[in-house]
XYZ file of C-alpha atoms in Angstrom:
708
model
C -19.771 3.562 24.588
C -19.225 7.304 24.055
C -20.227 8.195 27.640
C -18.851 5.161 29.466
C -16.793 6.243 32.469
C -14.595 3.475 33.883
C -13.894 4.002 37.582
C -12.002 0.704 37.883
C -8.914 2.056 36.151
C -6.631 5.050 36.650
C -7.728 5.477 40.246
C -8.614 8.049 41.532
C -9.038 9.790 38.160
C -11.007 7.167 36.268
C -11.136 7.147 32.473
C -13.662 8.249 29.857
C -13.559 5.262 27.532
C -15.141 6.952 24.512
C -12.572 9.722 24.511
C -9.471 7.600 25.047
C -9.883 4.552 22.778
C -10.562 3.944 19.100
C -13.917 2.145 19.203
C -13.762 0.363 15.846
C -12.669 -2.987 17.267
C -15.335 -2.893 19.983
C -18.074 -1.935 17.519
C -16.951 -4.621 15.082
C -16.986 -7.441 17.624
C -20.249 -6.212 19.138
C -21.928 -6.023 15.735
C -20.759 -9.523 14.824
C -22.061 -10.813 18.155
C -25.500 -9.242 17.618
C -25.732 -10.451 14.027
C -24.880 -14.025 15.036
C -27.482 -14.014 17.780
C -30.033 -12.516 15.406
C -29.599 -15.664 13.299
C -29.751 -17.823 16.455
C -26.049 -18.736 16.413
C -25.266 -18.890 20.143
C -21.613 -17.889 20.259
C -20.252 -16.328 23.426
C -18.892 -12.810 23.098
C -15.434 -14.095 24.091
C -15.449 -16.523 21.164
C -16.403 -13.695 18.831
C -13.490 -11.629 20.118
C -11.095 -14.556 19.725
C -11.918 -15.070 16.038
C -12.315 -11.424 15.010
C -8.661 -10.991 14.002
C -8.431 -14.205 11.886
C -11.636 -13.247 10.080
C -10.335 -9.817 9.214
C -6.999 -11.230 8.104
C -8.941 -13.161 5.448
C -10.698 -9.941 4.455
C -7.294 -8.255 4.254
C -6.175 -10.900 1.756
C -9.231 -10.077 -0.370
C -8.454 -6.356 -0.120
C -4.862 -6.981 -1.274
C -6.212 -9.011 -4.184
C -8.440 -6.116 -5.208
C -5.679 -3.520 -4.831
C -3.123 -5.395 -6.939
C -5.784 -6.409 -9.455
C -6.474 -2.725 -10.051
C -2.781 -2.076 -10.518
C -1.632 -5.135 -12.472
C -4.328 -7.725 -12.997
C -6.009 -10.655 -11.255
C -2.968 -12.935 -11.591
C -0.811 -10.602 -9.552
C -3.739 -10.064 -7.199
C -3.931 -13.771 -6.409
C -0.233 -13.815 -5.559
C -0.686 -10.789 -3.271
C -3.521 -12.543 -1.434
C -1.343 -15.658 -1.137
C 1.555 -13.711 0.350
C -0.435 -11.640 2.810
C -2.462 -14.640 3.925
C 0.516 -16.107 5.754
C 3.162 -13.366 6.112
C 4.505 -13.644 9.692
C 4.523 -9.892 10.295
C 0.744 -9.739 9.921
C 0.086 -13.080 11.589
C 1.611 -11.633 14.774
C -1.560 -9.536 15.168
C -4.106 -11.743 13.417
C -3.843 -15.069 15.236
C -6.896 -16.302 17.098
C -7.119 -14.544 20.438
C -5.221 -11.436 19.319
C -7.916 -8.934 20.198
C -6.141 -5.709 19.320
C -6.877 -2.679 17.143
C -4.427 -3.811 14.481
C -6.418 -7.016 14.022
C -9.070 -5.063 12.088
C -7.100 -1.913 11.249
C -4.692 -3.471 8.733
C -7.656 -4.692 6.701
C -9.209 -1.228 6.992
C -5.941 0.337 5.775
C -5.665 -1.830 2.666
C -9.403 -1.492 2.039
C -9.090 2.306 1.879
C -6.230 1.973 -0.590
C -8.208 -0.461 -2.743
C -11.242 1.789 -3.062
C -9.065 4.854 -3.613
C -7.100 3.230 -6.441
C -10.291 1.876 -7.939
C -11.787 5.364 -7.896
C -8.651 6.746 -9.566
C -9.044 4.106 -12.281
C -12.781 4.491 -12.816
C -13.693 8.014 -11.719
C -16.899 6.610 -10.244
C -18.668 8.695 -7.606
C -19.994 5.480 -6.061
C -16.446 4.246 -5.530
C -15.506 7.635 -4.073
C -18.299 7.335 -1.509
C -17.137 3.843 -0.592
C -13.605 5.215 -0.205
C -14.886 7.777 2.296
C -16.798 5.122 4.245
C -13.741 2.863 4.310
C -11.645 5.763 5.595
C -14.217 6.490 8.303
C -13.980 2.889 9.519
C -10.191 3.158 9.520
C -10.280 6.283 11.681
C -12.703 4.502 13.982
C -10.294 1.580 14.371
C -6.698 2.797 14.757
C -4.538 5.871 15.149
C -2.578 4.703 12.123
C -5.156 6.500 9.975
C -2.665 9.385 9.957
C -0.529 7.273 7.596
C -3.382 7.331 5.078
C -4.166 11.011 5.410
C -0.504 11.821 4.723
C 0.224 9.238 2.013
C -2.758 10.134 -0.179
C -1.856 13.877 -0.314
C 1.716 12.905 -1.234
C 0.356 10.770 -4.056
C -1.923 13.589 -5.197
C 0.951 16.091 -5.255
C 3.126 13.574 -7.126
C 0.439 13.198 -9.793
C 0.216 16.983 -10.168
C 4.013 17.293 -10.368
C 4.442 14.493 -12.934
C 1.567 15.678 -15.103
C -0.785 12.823 -14.256
C -3.603 15.044 -12.986
C -7.026 13.905 -14.182
C -10.627 14.428 -13.208
C -10.661 10.889 -11.837
C -7.995 11.839 -9.269
C -10.149 14.762 -8.181
C -13.172 12.496 -7.727
C -11.066 10.132 -5.621
C -9.264 12.668 -3.415
C -11.450 15.744 -2.893
C -14.478 13.981 -1.308
C -12.110 11.981 0.905
C -10.611 15.141 2.391
C -13.946 16.873 2.916
C -16.119 13.990 4.086
C -13.275 12.073 5.735
C -12.326 15.060 7.882
C -15.950 15.533 8.939
C -16.257 11.866 9.913
C -12.945 11.967 11.787
C -13.990 15.002 13.804
C -17.173 13.192 14.894
C -15.167 10.451 16.637
C -14.446 11.591 20.230
C -10.909 10.217 20.451
C -9.976 12.324 17.397
C -12.354 15.274 17.690
C -11.061 18.640 16.525
C -7.576 17.205 16.113
C -8.790 16.348 12.605
C -8.505 20.048 11.703
C -6.129 21.419 14.345
C -3.169 18.990 14.252
C -0.327 19.353 11.778
C -0.740 15.702 10.766
C -3.789 16.722 8.720
C -2.462 19.943 7.192
C -0.843 18.095 4.298
C -4.254 16.867 3.152
C -5.645 20.412 3.221
C -2.633 21.725 1.304
C -2.980 19.032 -1.375
C -6.722 19.777 -1.517
C -5.983 23.436 -2.352
C -3.229 22.576 -4.831
C -5.519 20.131 -6.637
C -8.222 22.753 -7.085
C -5.717 25.376 -8.243
C -4.157 22.971 -10.766
C -7.533 22.032 -12.214
C -8.585 25.685 -12.359
C -5.392 26.632 -14.173
C -5.922 23.835 -16.681
C -9.525 24.941 -17.299
C -8.579 28.602 -17.791
C -5.709 27.633 -20.100
C -8.155 25.801 -22.361
C -10.656 28.671 -22.348
C -8.285 31.585 -23.074
C -5.702 32.342 -25.689
C -2.068 32.138 -24.711
C -1.691 35.926 -24.478
C -4.748 36.451 -22.302
C -3.796 33.453 -20.197
C -0.362 34.922 -19.401
C -1.889 38.289 -18.472
C -4.446 36.667 -16.190
C -1.802 34.392 -14.707
C 0.424 37.332 -13.730
C -2.481 39.098 -12.010
C -3.749 36.023 -10.231
C -0.247 34.925 -9.268
C 0.500 38.259 -7.585
C -2.754 38.077 -5.636
C -2.224 34.390 -4.760
C 1.296 35.026 -3.488
C 0.040 37.710 -1.120
C -2.911 35.617 0.093
C -0.724 32.535 0.388
C 1.890 34.397 2.411
C -0.810 35.675 4.742
C -2.308 32.182 5.169
C 1.121 30.612 5.659
C 1.962 33.202 8.309
C -1.274 32.467 10.143
C -0.659 28.708 10.056
C 2.962 29.165 11.152
C 1.890 31.372 14.060
C -0.688 28.792 15.135
C 1.731 25.877 14.843
C 4.499 27.730 16.667
C 2.378 27.811 19.816
C 2.898 24.065 20.224
C 6.311 22.760 21.352
C 5.888 19.892 18.882
C 4.720 22.219 16.068
C 1.263 20.683 16.192
C 2.399 17.067 15.810
C 1.649 14.323 18.308
C 4.519 12.666 20.144
C 4.247 9.461 18.109
C 4.197 11.380 14.830
C 7.230 13.401 15.863
C 8.978 10.121 16.652
C 8.356 8.960 13.083
C 9.703 12.198 11.640
C 12.614 12.399 14.091
C 13.565 8.951 15.479
C 15.498 10.565 18.345
C 12.601 12.724 19.511
C 10.943 10.217 21.857
C 14.175 9.253 23.620
C 14.890 12.934 24.272
C 11.463 14.296 25.164
C 8.799 11.558 25.534
C 10.345 8.590 27.365
C 6.988 6.836 27.760
C 6.890 6.361 23.967
C 10.522 5.270 23.798
C 9.997 2.798 26.665
C 7.644 0.619 24.602
C 9.542 -2.199 22.901
C 7.292 -1.960 19.820
C 8.428 1.629 19.308
C 12.090 0.700 18.925
C 13.771 0.487 15.496
C 13.831 -3.069 14.119
C 16.943 -5.116 13.475
C 17.728 -6.409 10.008
C 16.961 -9.917 11.198
C 13.402 -8.800 11.937
C 12.817 -8.099 8.242
C 14.054 -11.552 7.274
C 11.998 -13.256 9.984
C 8.797 -11.311 9.304
C 8.963 -11.043 5.500
C 11.328 -13.805 4.286
C 11.647 -13.885 0.462
C 9.435 -10.817 0.122
C 12.432 -8.700 1.134
C 14.132 -9.645 -2.145
C 11.027 -9.570 -4.325
C 9.710 -6.163 -3.229
C 12.524 -4.076 -4.825
C 12.001 -6.026 -8.041
C 8.325 -5.156 -7.756
C 9.158 -1.444 -7.586
C 11.194 -1.750 -10.783
C 8.372 -3.704 -12.426
C 5.908 -0.952 -11.496
C 8.167 1.682 -13.080
C 8.544 -0.417 -16.236
C 4.848 0.125 -17.009
C 3.945 3.099 -14.867
C 0.265 3.805 -14.343
C -1.619 5.766 -11.712
C -2.197 2.574 -9.729
C 1.381 1.298 -9.897
C 2.673 4.759 -8.915
C 0.538 4.490 -5.791
C 1.963 1.046 -4.998
C 5.501 2.416 -5.291
C 4.772 5.343 -2.973
C 2.999 3.074 -0.487
C 5.947 0.704 -0.418
C 8.629 3.390 -0.043
C 6.866 5.283 2.745
C 6.053 2.053 4.598
C 9.708 0.980 4.419
C 10.814 4.251 5.998
C 8.296 4.176 8.826
C 8.950 0.517 9.592
C 12.629 1.361 9.926
C 11.784 3.896 12.640
C 9.321 1.805 14.637
C 9.104 -1.990 14.603
C 5.373 -1.844 15.252
C 4.881 -0.387 11.777
C 6.124 -3.606 10.214
C 2.378 -4.279 10.192
C 1.908 -1.415 7.727
C 4.853 -2.593 5.652
C 3.666 -6.201 5.327
C 0.756 -5.611 2.875
C 2.868 -3.198 0.808
C 5.707 -5.693 0.464
C 3.253 -8.472 -0.381
C 1.705 -6.356 -3.152
C 5.049 -5.340 -4.652
C 6.406 -8.872 -4.447
C 3.275 -10.140 -6.176
C 3.813 -7.689 -9.045
C 7.428 -8.827 -9.492
C 6.653 -12.535 -9.328
C 3.650 -12.147 -11.609
C 5.755 -10.431 -14.269
C 8.375 -13.159 -14.005
C 5.781 -15.923 -14.342
C 4.209 -14.225 -17.351
C 7.598 -14.079 -19.069
C 8.274 -17.727 -18.265
C 4.859 -18.958 -19.398
C 4.874 -16.750 -22.484
C 8.274 -18.097 -23.470
C 7.134 -21.689 -23.019
C 4.267 -21.070 -25.432
C 6.541 -19.992 -28.281
C 9.675 -22.086 -27.681
C 10.226 -25.813 -28.273
C 10.931 -27.949 -25.225
C 14.671 -28.596 -25.732
C 15.783 -25.281 -27.221
C 19.021 -23.981 -25.742
C 19.332 -20.511 -27.235
C 16.916 -17.568 -27.200
C 15.435 -16.495 -30.484
C 13.744 -13.257 -31.401
C 10.039 -13.107 -31.950
C 7.917 -10.304 -33.258
C 7.283 -7.583 -30.716
C 3.543 -7.817 -31.171
C 3.528 -11.565 -30.671
C 5.786 -11.264 -27.667
C 3.542 -8.608 -26.210
C 0.469 -10.761 -26.624
C 2.186 -13.827 -25.220
C 4.702 -12.635 -22.635
C 3.532 -9.216 -21.476
C 2.205 -9.520 -17.940
C -0.856 -7.414 -18.468
C -2.023 -8.402 -21.898
C -4.966 -10.432 -20.752
C -5.385 -9.342 -17.188
C -5.379 -5.606 -17.719
C -8.098 -5.569 -20.310
C -10.850 -5.085 -17.808
C -8.821 -2.496 -15.969
C -8.154 -0.602 -19.158
C -11.839 -0.665 -19.998
C -12.709 0.637 -16.600
C -10.146 3.405 -16.967
C -11.686 4.445 -20.258
C -15.115 4.472 -18.654
C -13.718 6.520 -15.802
C -12.259 9.030 -18.220
C -15.663 9.479 -19.804
C -17.224 9.979 -16.389
C -14.622 12.646 -15.599
C -15.343 14.560 -18.767
C -12.331 13.355 -20.710
C -12.219 12.163 -24.266
C -12.726 8.429 -24.113
C -13.777 7.560 -27.658
C -13.475 3.802 -28.015
C -10.986 2.632 -30.562
C -11.255 -0.452 -32.679
C -8.950 -3.291 -31.804
C -6.300 -3.917 -34.464
C -6.539 -7.283 -36.055
C -3.947 -9.810 -34.980
C -1.456 -10.632 -37.691
C 1.165 -13.282 -37.998
C 4.693 -12.329 -37.090
C 7.050 -11.715 -39.964
C 10.628 -10.634 -40.149
C 9.864 -7.529 -42.201
C 7.063 -6.375 -39.928
C 9.089 -7.042 -36.801
C 12.014 -4.988 -38.026
C 9.755 -2.159 -39.034
C 7.414 -2.127 -36.071
C 10.007 -1.697 -33.290
C 12.472 -3.520 -31.064
C 12.527 -7.253 -30.815
C 11.572 -9.229 -27.707
C 13.314 -12.499 -26.955
C 11.723 -15.685 -25.692
C 13.752 -17.513 -23.076
C 14.983 -21.058 -23.798
C 12.684 -23.755 -22.525
C 15.276 -25.246 -20.185
C 15.873 -21.840 -18.615
C 12.145 -21.375 -18.232
C 11.740 -24.717 -16.485
C 14.706 -23.952 -14.226
C 13.263 -20.577 -13.286
C 9.844 -22.097 -12.740
C 11.306 -24.750 -10.462
C 13.221 -22.100 -8.538
C 10.036 -20.064 -8.056
C 8.175 -23.105 -6.769
C 11.021 -23.910 -4.347
C 11.054 -20.335 -3.039
C 7.296 -20.367 -2.545
C 7.560 -23.689 -0.727
C 10.282 -22.323 1.552
C 8.115 -19.261 2.189
C 5.197 -21.442 3.263
C 7.399 -23.538 5.557
C 8.955 -20.450 7.107
C 5.567 -18.819 7.707
C 4.228 -21.955 9.391
C 7.328 -22.170 11.591
C 7.218 -18.488 12.581
C 3.495 -18.594 13.249
C 3.654 -21.737 15.351
C 6.788 -21.009 17.359
C 6.798 -17.225 17.704
C 3.311 -15.801 17.361
C 0.914 -18.492 18.529
C 1.924 -18.742 22.195
C 0.024 -16.693 24.782
C 2.124 -13.867 26.175
C 0.876 -14.462 29.713
C 1.937 -18.137 29.891
C 5.640 -18.579 29.187
C 7.345 -21.715 27.905
C 10.924 -22.941 27.971
C 12.113 -26.028 26.051
C 13.416 -28.964 28.068
C 16.629 -30.732 27.156
C 14.856 -34.060 26.846
C 11.993 -32.635 24.769
C 8.779 -30.935 25.671
C 8.313 -27.596 27.379
C 8.491 -26.273 30.886
C 5.558 -23.933 31.565
C 5.809 -20.776 33.683
C 2.298 -19.874 34.766
C 3.245 -17.295 37.409
C 1.200 -14.448 35.976
C -2.115 -16.268 36.087
C -1.188 -17.685 39.473
C -0.651 -14.191 40.903
C -3.748 -12.679 39.309
C -5.839 -15.560 40.643
C -4.454 -14.909 44.126
C -5.443 -11.241 43.877
C -8.914 -12.153 42.672
C -9.590 -14.668 45.452
C -7.733 -13.149 48.415
C -8.302 -9.407 48.216
C -11.337 -7.208 48.668
C -13.221 -6.477 45.407
C -12.589 -2.753 45.880
C -8.865 -3.113 46.590
C -6.528 -0.777 44.675
C -3.514 -2.436 43.046
C -0.393 -0.605 41.864
C 2.157 -1.875 39.364
C 3.950 -0.585 36.324
C 1.568 0.325 33.505
C 2.560 -2.703 31.381
C 0.394 -4.970 33.547
C -2.659 -2.740 33.985
C -4.905 -4.412 31.419
C -4.015 -7.875 32.720
C -4.747 -6.906 36.310
C -8.111 -5.417 35.397
C -9.178 -8.365 33.237
C -7.767 -11.329 35.172
C -7.707 -10.095 38.766
C -10.777 -7.845 38.436
C -9.242 -5.198 40.670
C -8.941 -1.422 40.408
C -5.576 -0.299 39.044
C -3.721 2.993 39.278
C -2.406 2.987 35.677
C -2.812 0.719 32.667
C -1.715 0.299 29.057
C -3.863 3.130 27.698
C -1.166 5.627 28.822
C -3.476 8.605 28.339
C -2.145 10.431 31.429
C 1.642 10.598 31.575
C 1.759 12.433 34.898
C -0.157 9.656 36.659
C 2.268 7.072 35.270
C 5.119 9.311 36.414
C 3.670 9.176 39.936
C 3.984 5.387 39.941
C 7.504 5.686 38.551
C 8.337 8.168 41.292
C 7.097 5.757 43.958
C 9.078 2.828 42.556
C 12.281 4.867 42.364
C 11.920 6.461 45.828
C 13.124 5.101 49.188
C 10.693 2.833 50.982
C 9.329 5.447 53.401
C 8.685 8.042 50.694
C 7.102 5.442 48.395
C 4.830 4.370 51.262
C 3.486 7.924 51.610
C 2.903 8.174 47.837
C 0.972 4.921 47.681
C -1.026 5.754 50.807
C -2.058 9.057 49.196
C -3.428 7.032 46.254
C -5.270 4.556 48.547
C -3.108 1.735 47.198
C -3.432 -1.483 49.194
C -1.292 -3.859 47.109
C 1.819 -3.435 45.006
C 3.337 -6.109 42.809
C 6.533 -6.330 40.781
C 7.695 -8.722 38.080
C 11.052 -10.296 38.911
C 13.093 -12.680 36.779
C 16.362 -12.980 38.670
C 15.662 -16.479 39.981
C 14.642 -18.183 36.717
C 16.357 -15.900 34.191
C 13.309 -13.995 32.861
C 14.835 -10.864 31.254
C 11.692 -8.753 30.812
C 11.320 -7.984 34.491
C 10.877 -4.673 36.275
C 14.551 -4.362 37.205
C 15.417 -4.161 33.504
C 12.564 -1.684 32.956
C 13.473 0.388 35.992
C 15.424 3.122 34.207
C 12.334 3.888 32.126
C 10.407 4.374 35.368
C 13.122 6.799 36.459
C 13.056 8.695 33.169
C 9.278 8.943 33.022
C 9.079 9.941 36.675
C 11.862 12.473 36.224
C 9.996 14.072 33.342
C 7.315 15.227 35.801
C 9.169 15.287 39.129
C 12.545 17.064 38.801
C 13.945 15.564 42.017
C 14.293 12.229 40.210
C 17.511 12.248 38.178
C 18.706 9.292 36.157
C 22.364 9.876 36.987
C 21.625 9.187 40.682
C 20.756 5.578 39.790
C 23.906 4.979 37.731
C 27.485 4.287 38.780
C 30.123 7.016 38.373
C 31.028 5.323 35.062
C 27.432 5.642 33.845
C 26.594 1.934 34.225
C 23.308 0.574 35.521
C 24.127 -2.120 38.087
C 22.436 -3.782 41.058
C 25.534 -5.416 42.566
C 27.901 -4.058 45.210
C 29.094 -1.411 42.718
C 25.556 -0.149 42.139
C 24.515 3.389 43.032
C 23.332 3.920 46.597
C 20.098 5.512 45.387
C 19.381 2.415 43.303
C 20.022 0.012 46.175
C 17.727 2.036 48.441
C 14.863 2.288 45.959
C 11.560 0.549 46.530
C 11.923 -1.404 43.280
C 15.189 -2.939 44.459
C 13.740 -3.897 47.840
C 10.510 -5.394 46.485
C 12.424 -7.411 43.892
C 15.247 -8.748 46.105
C 13.451 -9.173 49.429
C 14.543 -12.608 50.786
C 16.070 -13.399 47.387
C 19.494 -14.318 48.803
C 18.113 -17.139 50.946
C 15.897 -18.471 48.167
C 18.686 -18.461 45.589
C 20.891 -20.353 48.053
C 18.205 -23.043 48.385
C 17.314 -23.211 44.685
C 20.650 -22.887 42.918
C 23.239 -23.175 45.669
C 24.534 -19.702 44.832
C 23.637 -17.049 47.345
C 22.234 -13.873 45.836
C 23.184 -14.623 42.210
C 20.839 -12.843 39.797
C 20.571 -15.091 36.711
C 19.459 -12.231 34.447
C 22.152 -9.755 35.440
C 24.753 -12.497 35.950
C 26.277 -11.404 39.260
C 25.605 -11.263 42.987
C 23.251 -8.535 44.130
C 24.563 -5.615 46.157
C 22.502 -6.026 49.322
C 21.754 -9.560 50.451
C 19.704 -8.828 53.568
C 16.858 -6.597 52.428
C 14.457 -5.446 55.136
C 10.946 -4.054 54.660
C 9.238 -1.867 57.253
C 6.427 -0.278 55.249
C 5.405 -3.152 52.977
C 4.480 -6.746 53.791
C 5.067 -9.654 51.439
C 1.806 -11.563 51.005
C 2.434 -13.682 47.902
C 5.320 -14.882 45.756
C 4.604 -17.125 42.785
C 6.184 -20.517 42.234
C 9.106 -19.255 40.150
C 9.358 -15.892 41.929
C 8.288 -14.048 38.772
C 5.388 -12.276 40.514
C 5.809 -10.765 43.979
C 2.839 -9.121 45.700
C 3.133 -6.863 48.734
C 0.566 -5.230 50.992
C 0.964 -1.581 51.885
C 0.991 -1.501 55.686
C -1.364 0.776 57.590
C 1.536 1.726 59.848
C 5.286 1.149 59.574
C 6.564 -2.089 61.061
C 7.966 -1.807 64.579
C 8.966 -5.449 65.086
C 11.387 -6.530 62.328
C 10.826 -10.290 62.861
C 7.374 -11.039 61.284
C 7.793 -12.588 57.878
C 5.310 -13.283 55.122
C 4.619 -16.504 53.260
C 7.163 -17.762 50.817
C 7.456 -19.474 47.508
C 4.082 -20.142 45.962
C 2.206 -19.693 49.214
C 0.306 -16.564 50.166
C -1.514 -15.563 53.256
C -4.815 -13.804 53.148
C -4.380 -10.147 54.169
C -6.294 -8.669 57.063
C -9.534 -7.088 55.928
C -9.604 -3.321 55.946
C -13.324 -3.031 55.756
C -16.090 -4.260 57.918
């Protein structure tokens, strides 16, 4: 894996797989496959890959249960597992067949948080070691590990600032920074970035602050106040000088990088406008766009309303664990608002916070029903102690957690002398007035109304999740469907049709060029060498393809010939109304190409008013580009036959600018049934006779062999 060099992609460069991918998903599926065959369970490796994501979604539900149980109790933990088990945002990457890094990485993320919070509660070195191992698996699986290595230092600094620093926090955080950084640096795709990139400097800063805070606390206990102040003044003067020197060195190192040591994706999270201004390849990905408000409702449903209540519930009884839940939720909300892809990170946080809120509400309802008669209409006061034992949402569930926290305090060197439990006593008016404020039990009818409302909301949540999962996230992205008026679906299978044609009608060593969105599909389904693919590790190579697509036909022909390209295909939706075609993506090709090749300027492809059009008012450079010609070659005649409207683009909604497109350097060899995939052969020499025409609609001709 580490030394695998793939010469079937990124021709002629090739790609070192171990240094350009996070191998956690591959190792996970491979290990499962070997374990199953060790026990003589003959599953094919493809079946293992198909069911990897659903399996880890179940493990993620267990991790959420453990995390919320540490913070609030097992009742709230069960609700968190219930929510995350069917939340649409997570189901989008955990359905069967979704073989992507996030399929295992979201479980790894929550698993790290669970073991970290458990270590903070217990102070156990064993739990700290498991936290480090969980973090190592997270780094192995997904680049989102940077969210962890920045959130945990923020939590550590918050604990120091709010006076919640304990030895248990040190046991949880310090080994994670030391061992976690060492494990991260041993993974090739991360390497020395674990110590050289600004994304990790926050962890090192919190590591130093934690040690200084603990040292100050130790010295304060050992010295008198007078001697402590004298020593503090001396040490502070020395620390300020050393700190200024270290800060200057770090600033000088960071200043060498135009991004101040941050990766492009991280800079996009800190500055949402950064990618659109400087890294168009990041901004061109639809998953990197900010989400709409409707996306939160569709992906989270009632959790959107319950999560803020969960934050308030966490503050009502603030502990180290609930403080972490609050910080996790707030940071995840911000990052999801910058990039829709990070809704995956938000989903478990919202589920956990919503579970805390709903659990507290259910405890109040059930506690009130225990002390109130069935048909009571007005609330009555009960003794605070009785109310606490009956209606407090942690009275029974947090006992084990409290015990573990006491044990953890003892392990960290703190005073954890067990105290005897006070004997329960019957409520009385005198004792209630003397002991503190009164708590009120809700009327029974109100309790039953609230309970019914909760059950209705949970039922609506289940129905919504089933609908979203079935209709939005369970359809394959490569086979498109459109509902018929009379019922049923009309299937567009053009992608598989085109890839099958490439696989059966081209030489096995043929080089195929397309936009990078389709690189993985071409490699897997057509089994042909591609120029670029979805890994996007080399922006300049992608810019070369963008330059070819945005150039005139003759210039594009020379570019593709220099890359040994034999076939070029484009995705076109103008005939059937498919909006995600290459014409709509074309400006991103121009921007990415222009970032490397200055002769490509976006304004040349726009009208004088700044509009992007492909009709008669379109820019001359646009109408002469290779992308325009490959998309609209013979389109006018076909649209006349299919719809009776000559040259009407159903996506753009108007007639195209040039109806009679001619090709002299490229030859059409295949067009799929619905014209969504159009494949062209790069000619050995420019065409002299303009009359030869290639096969049309759904019919391709086998190209002449270039090899003996």
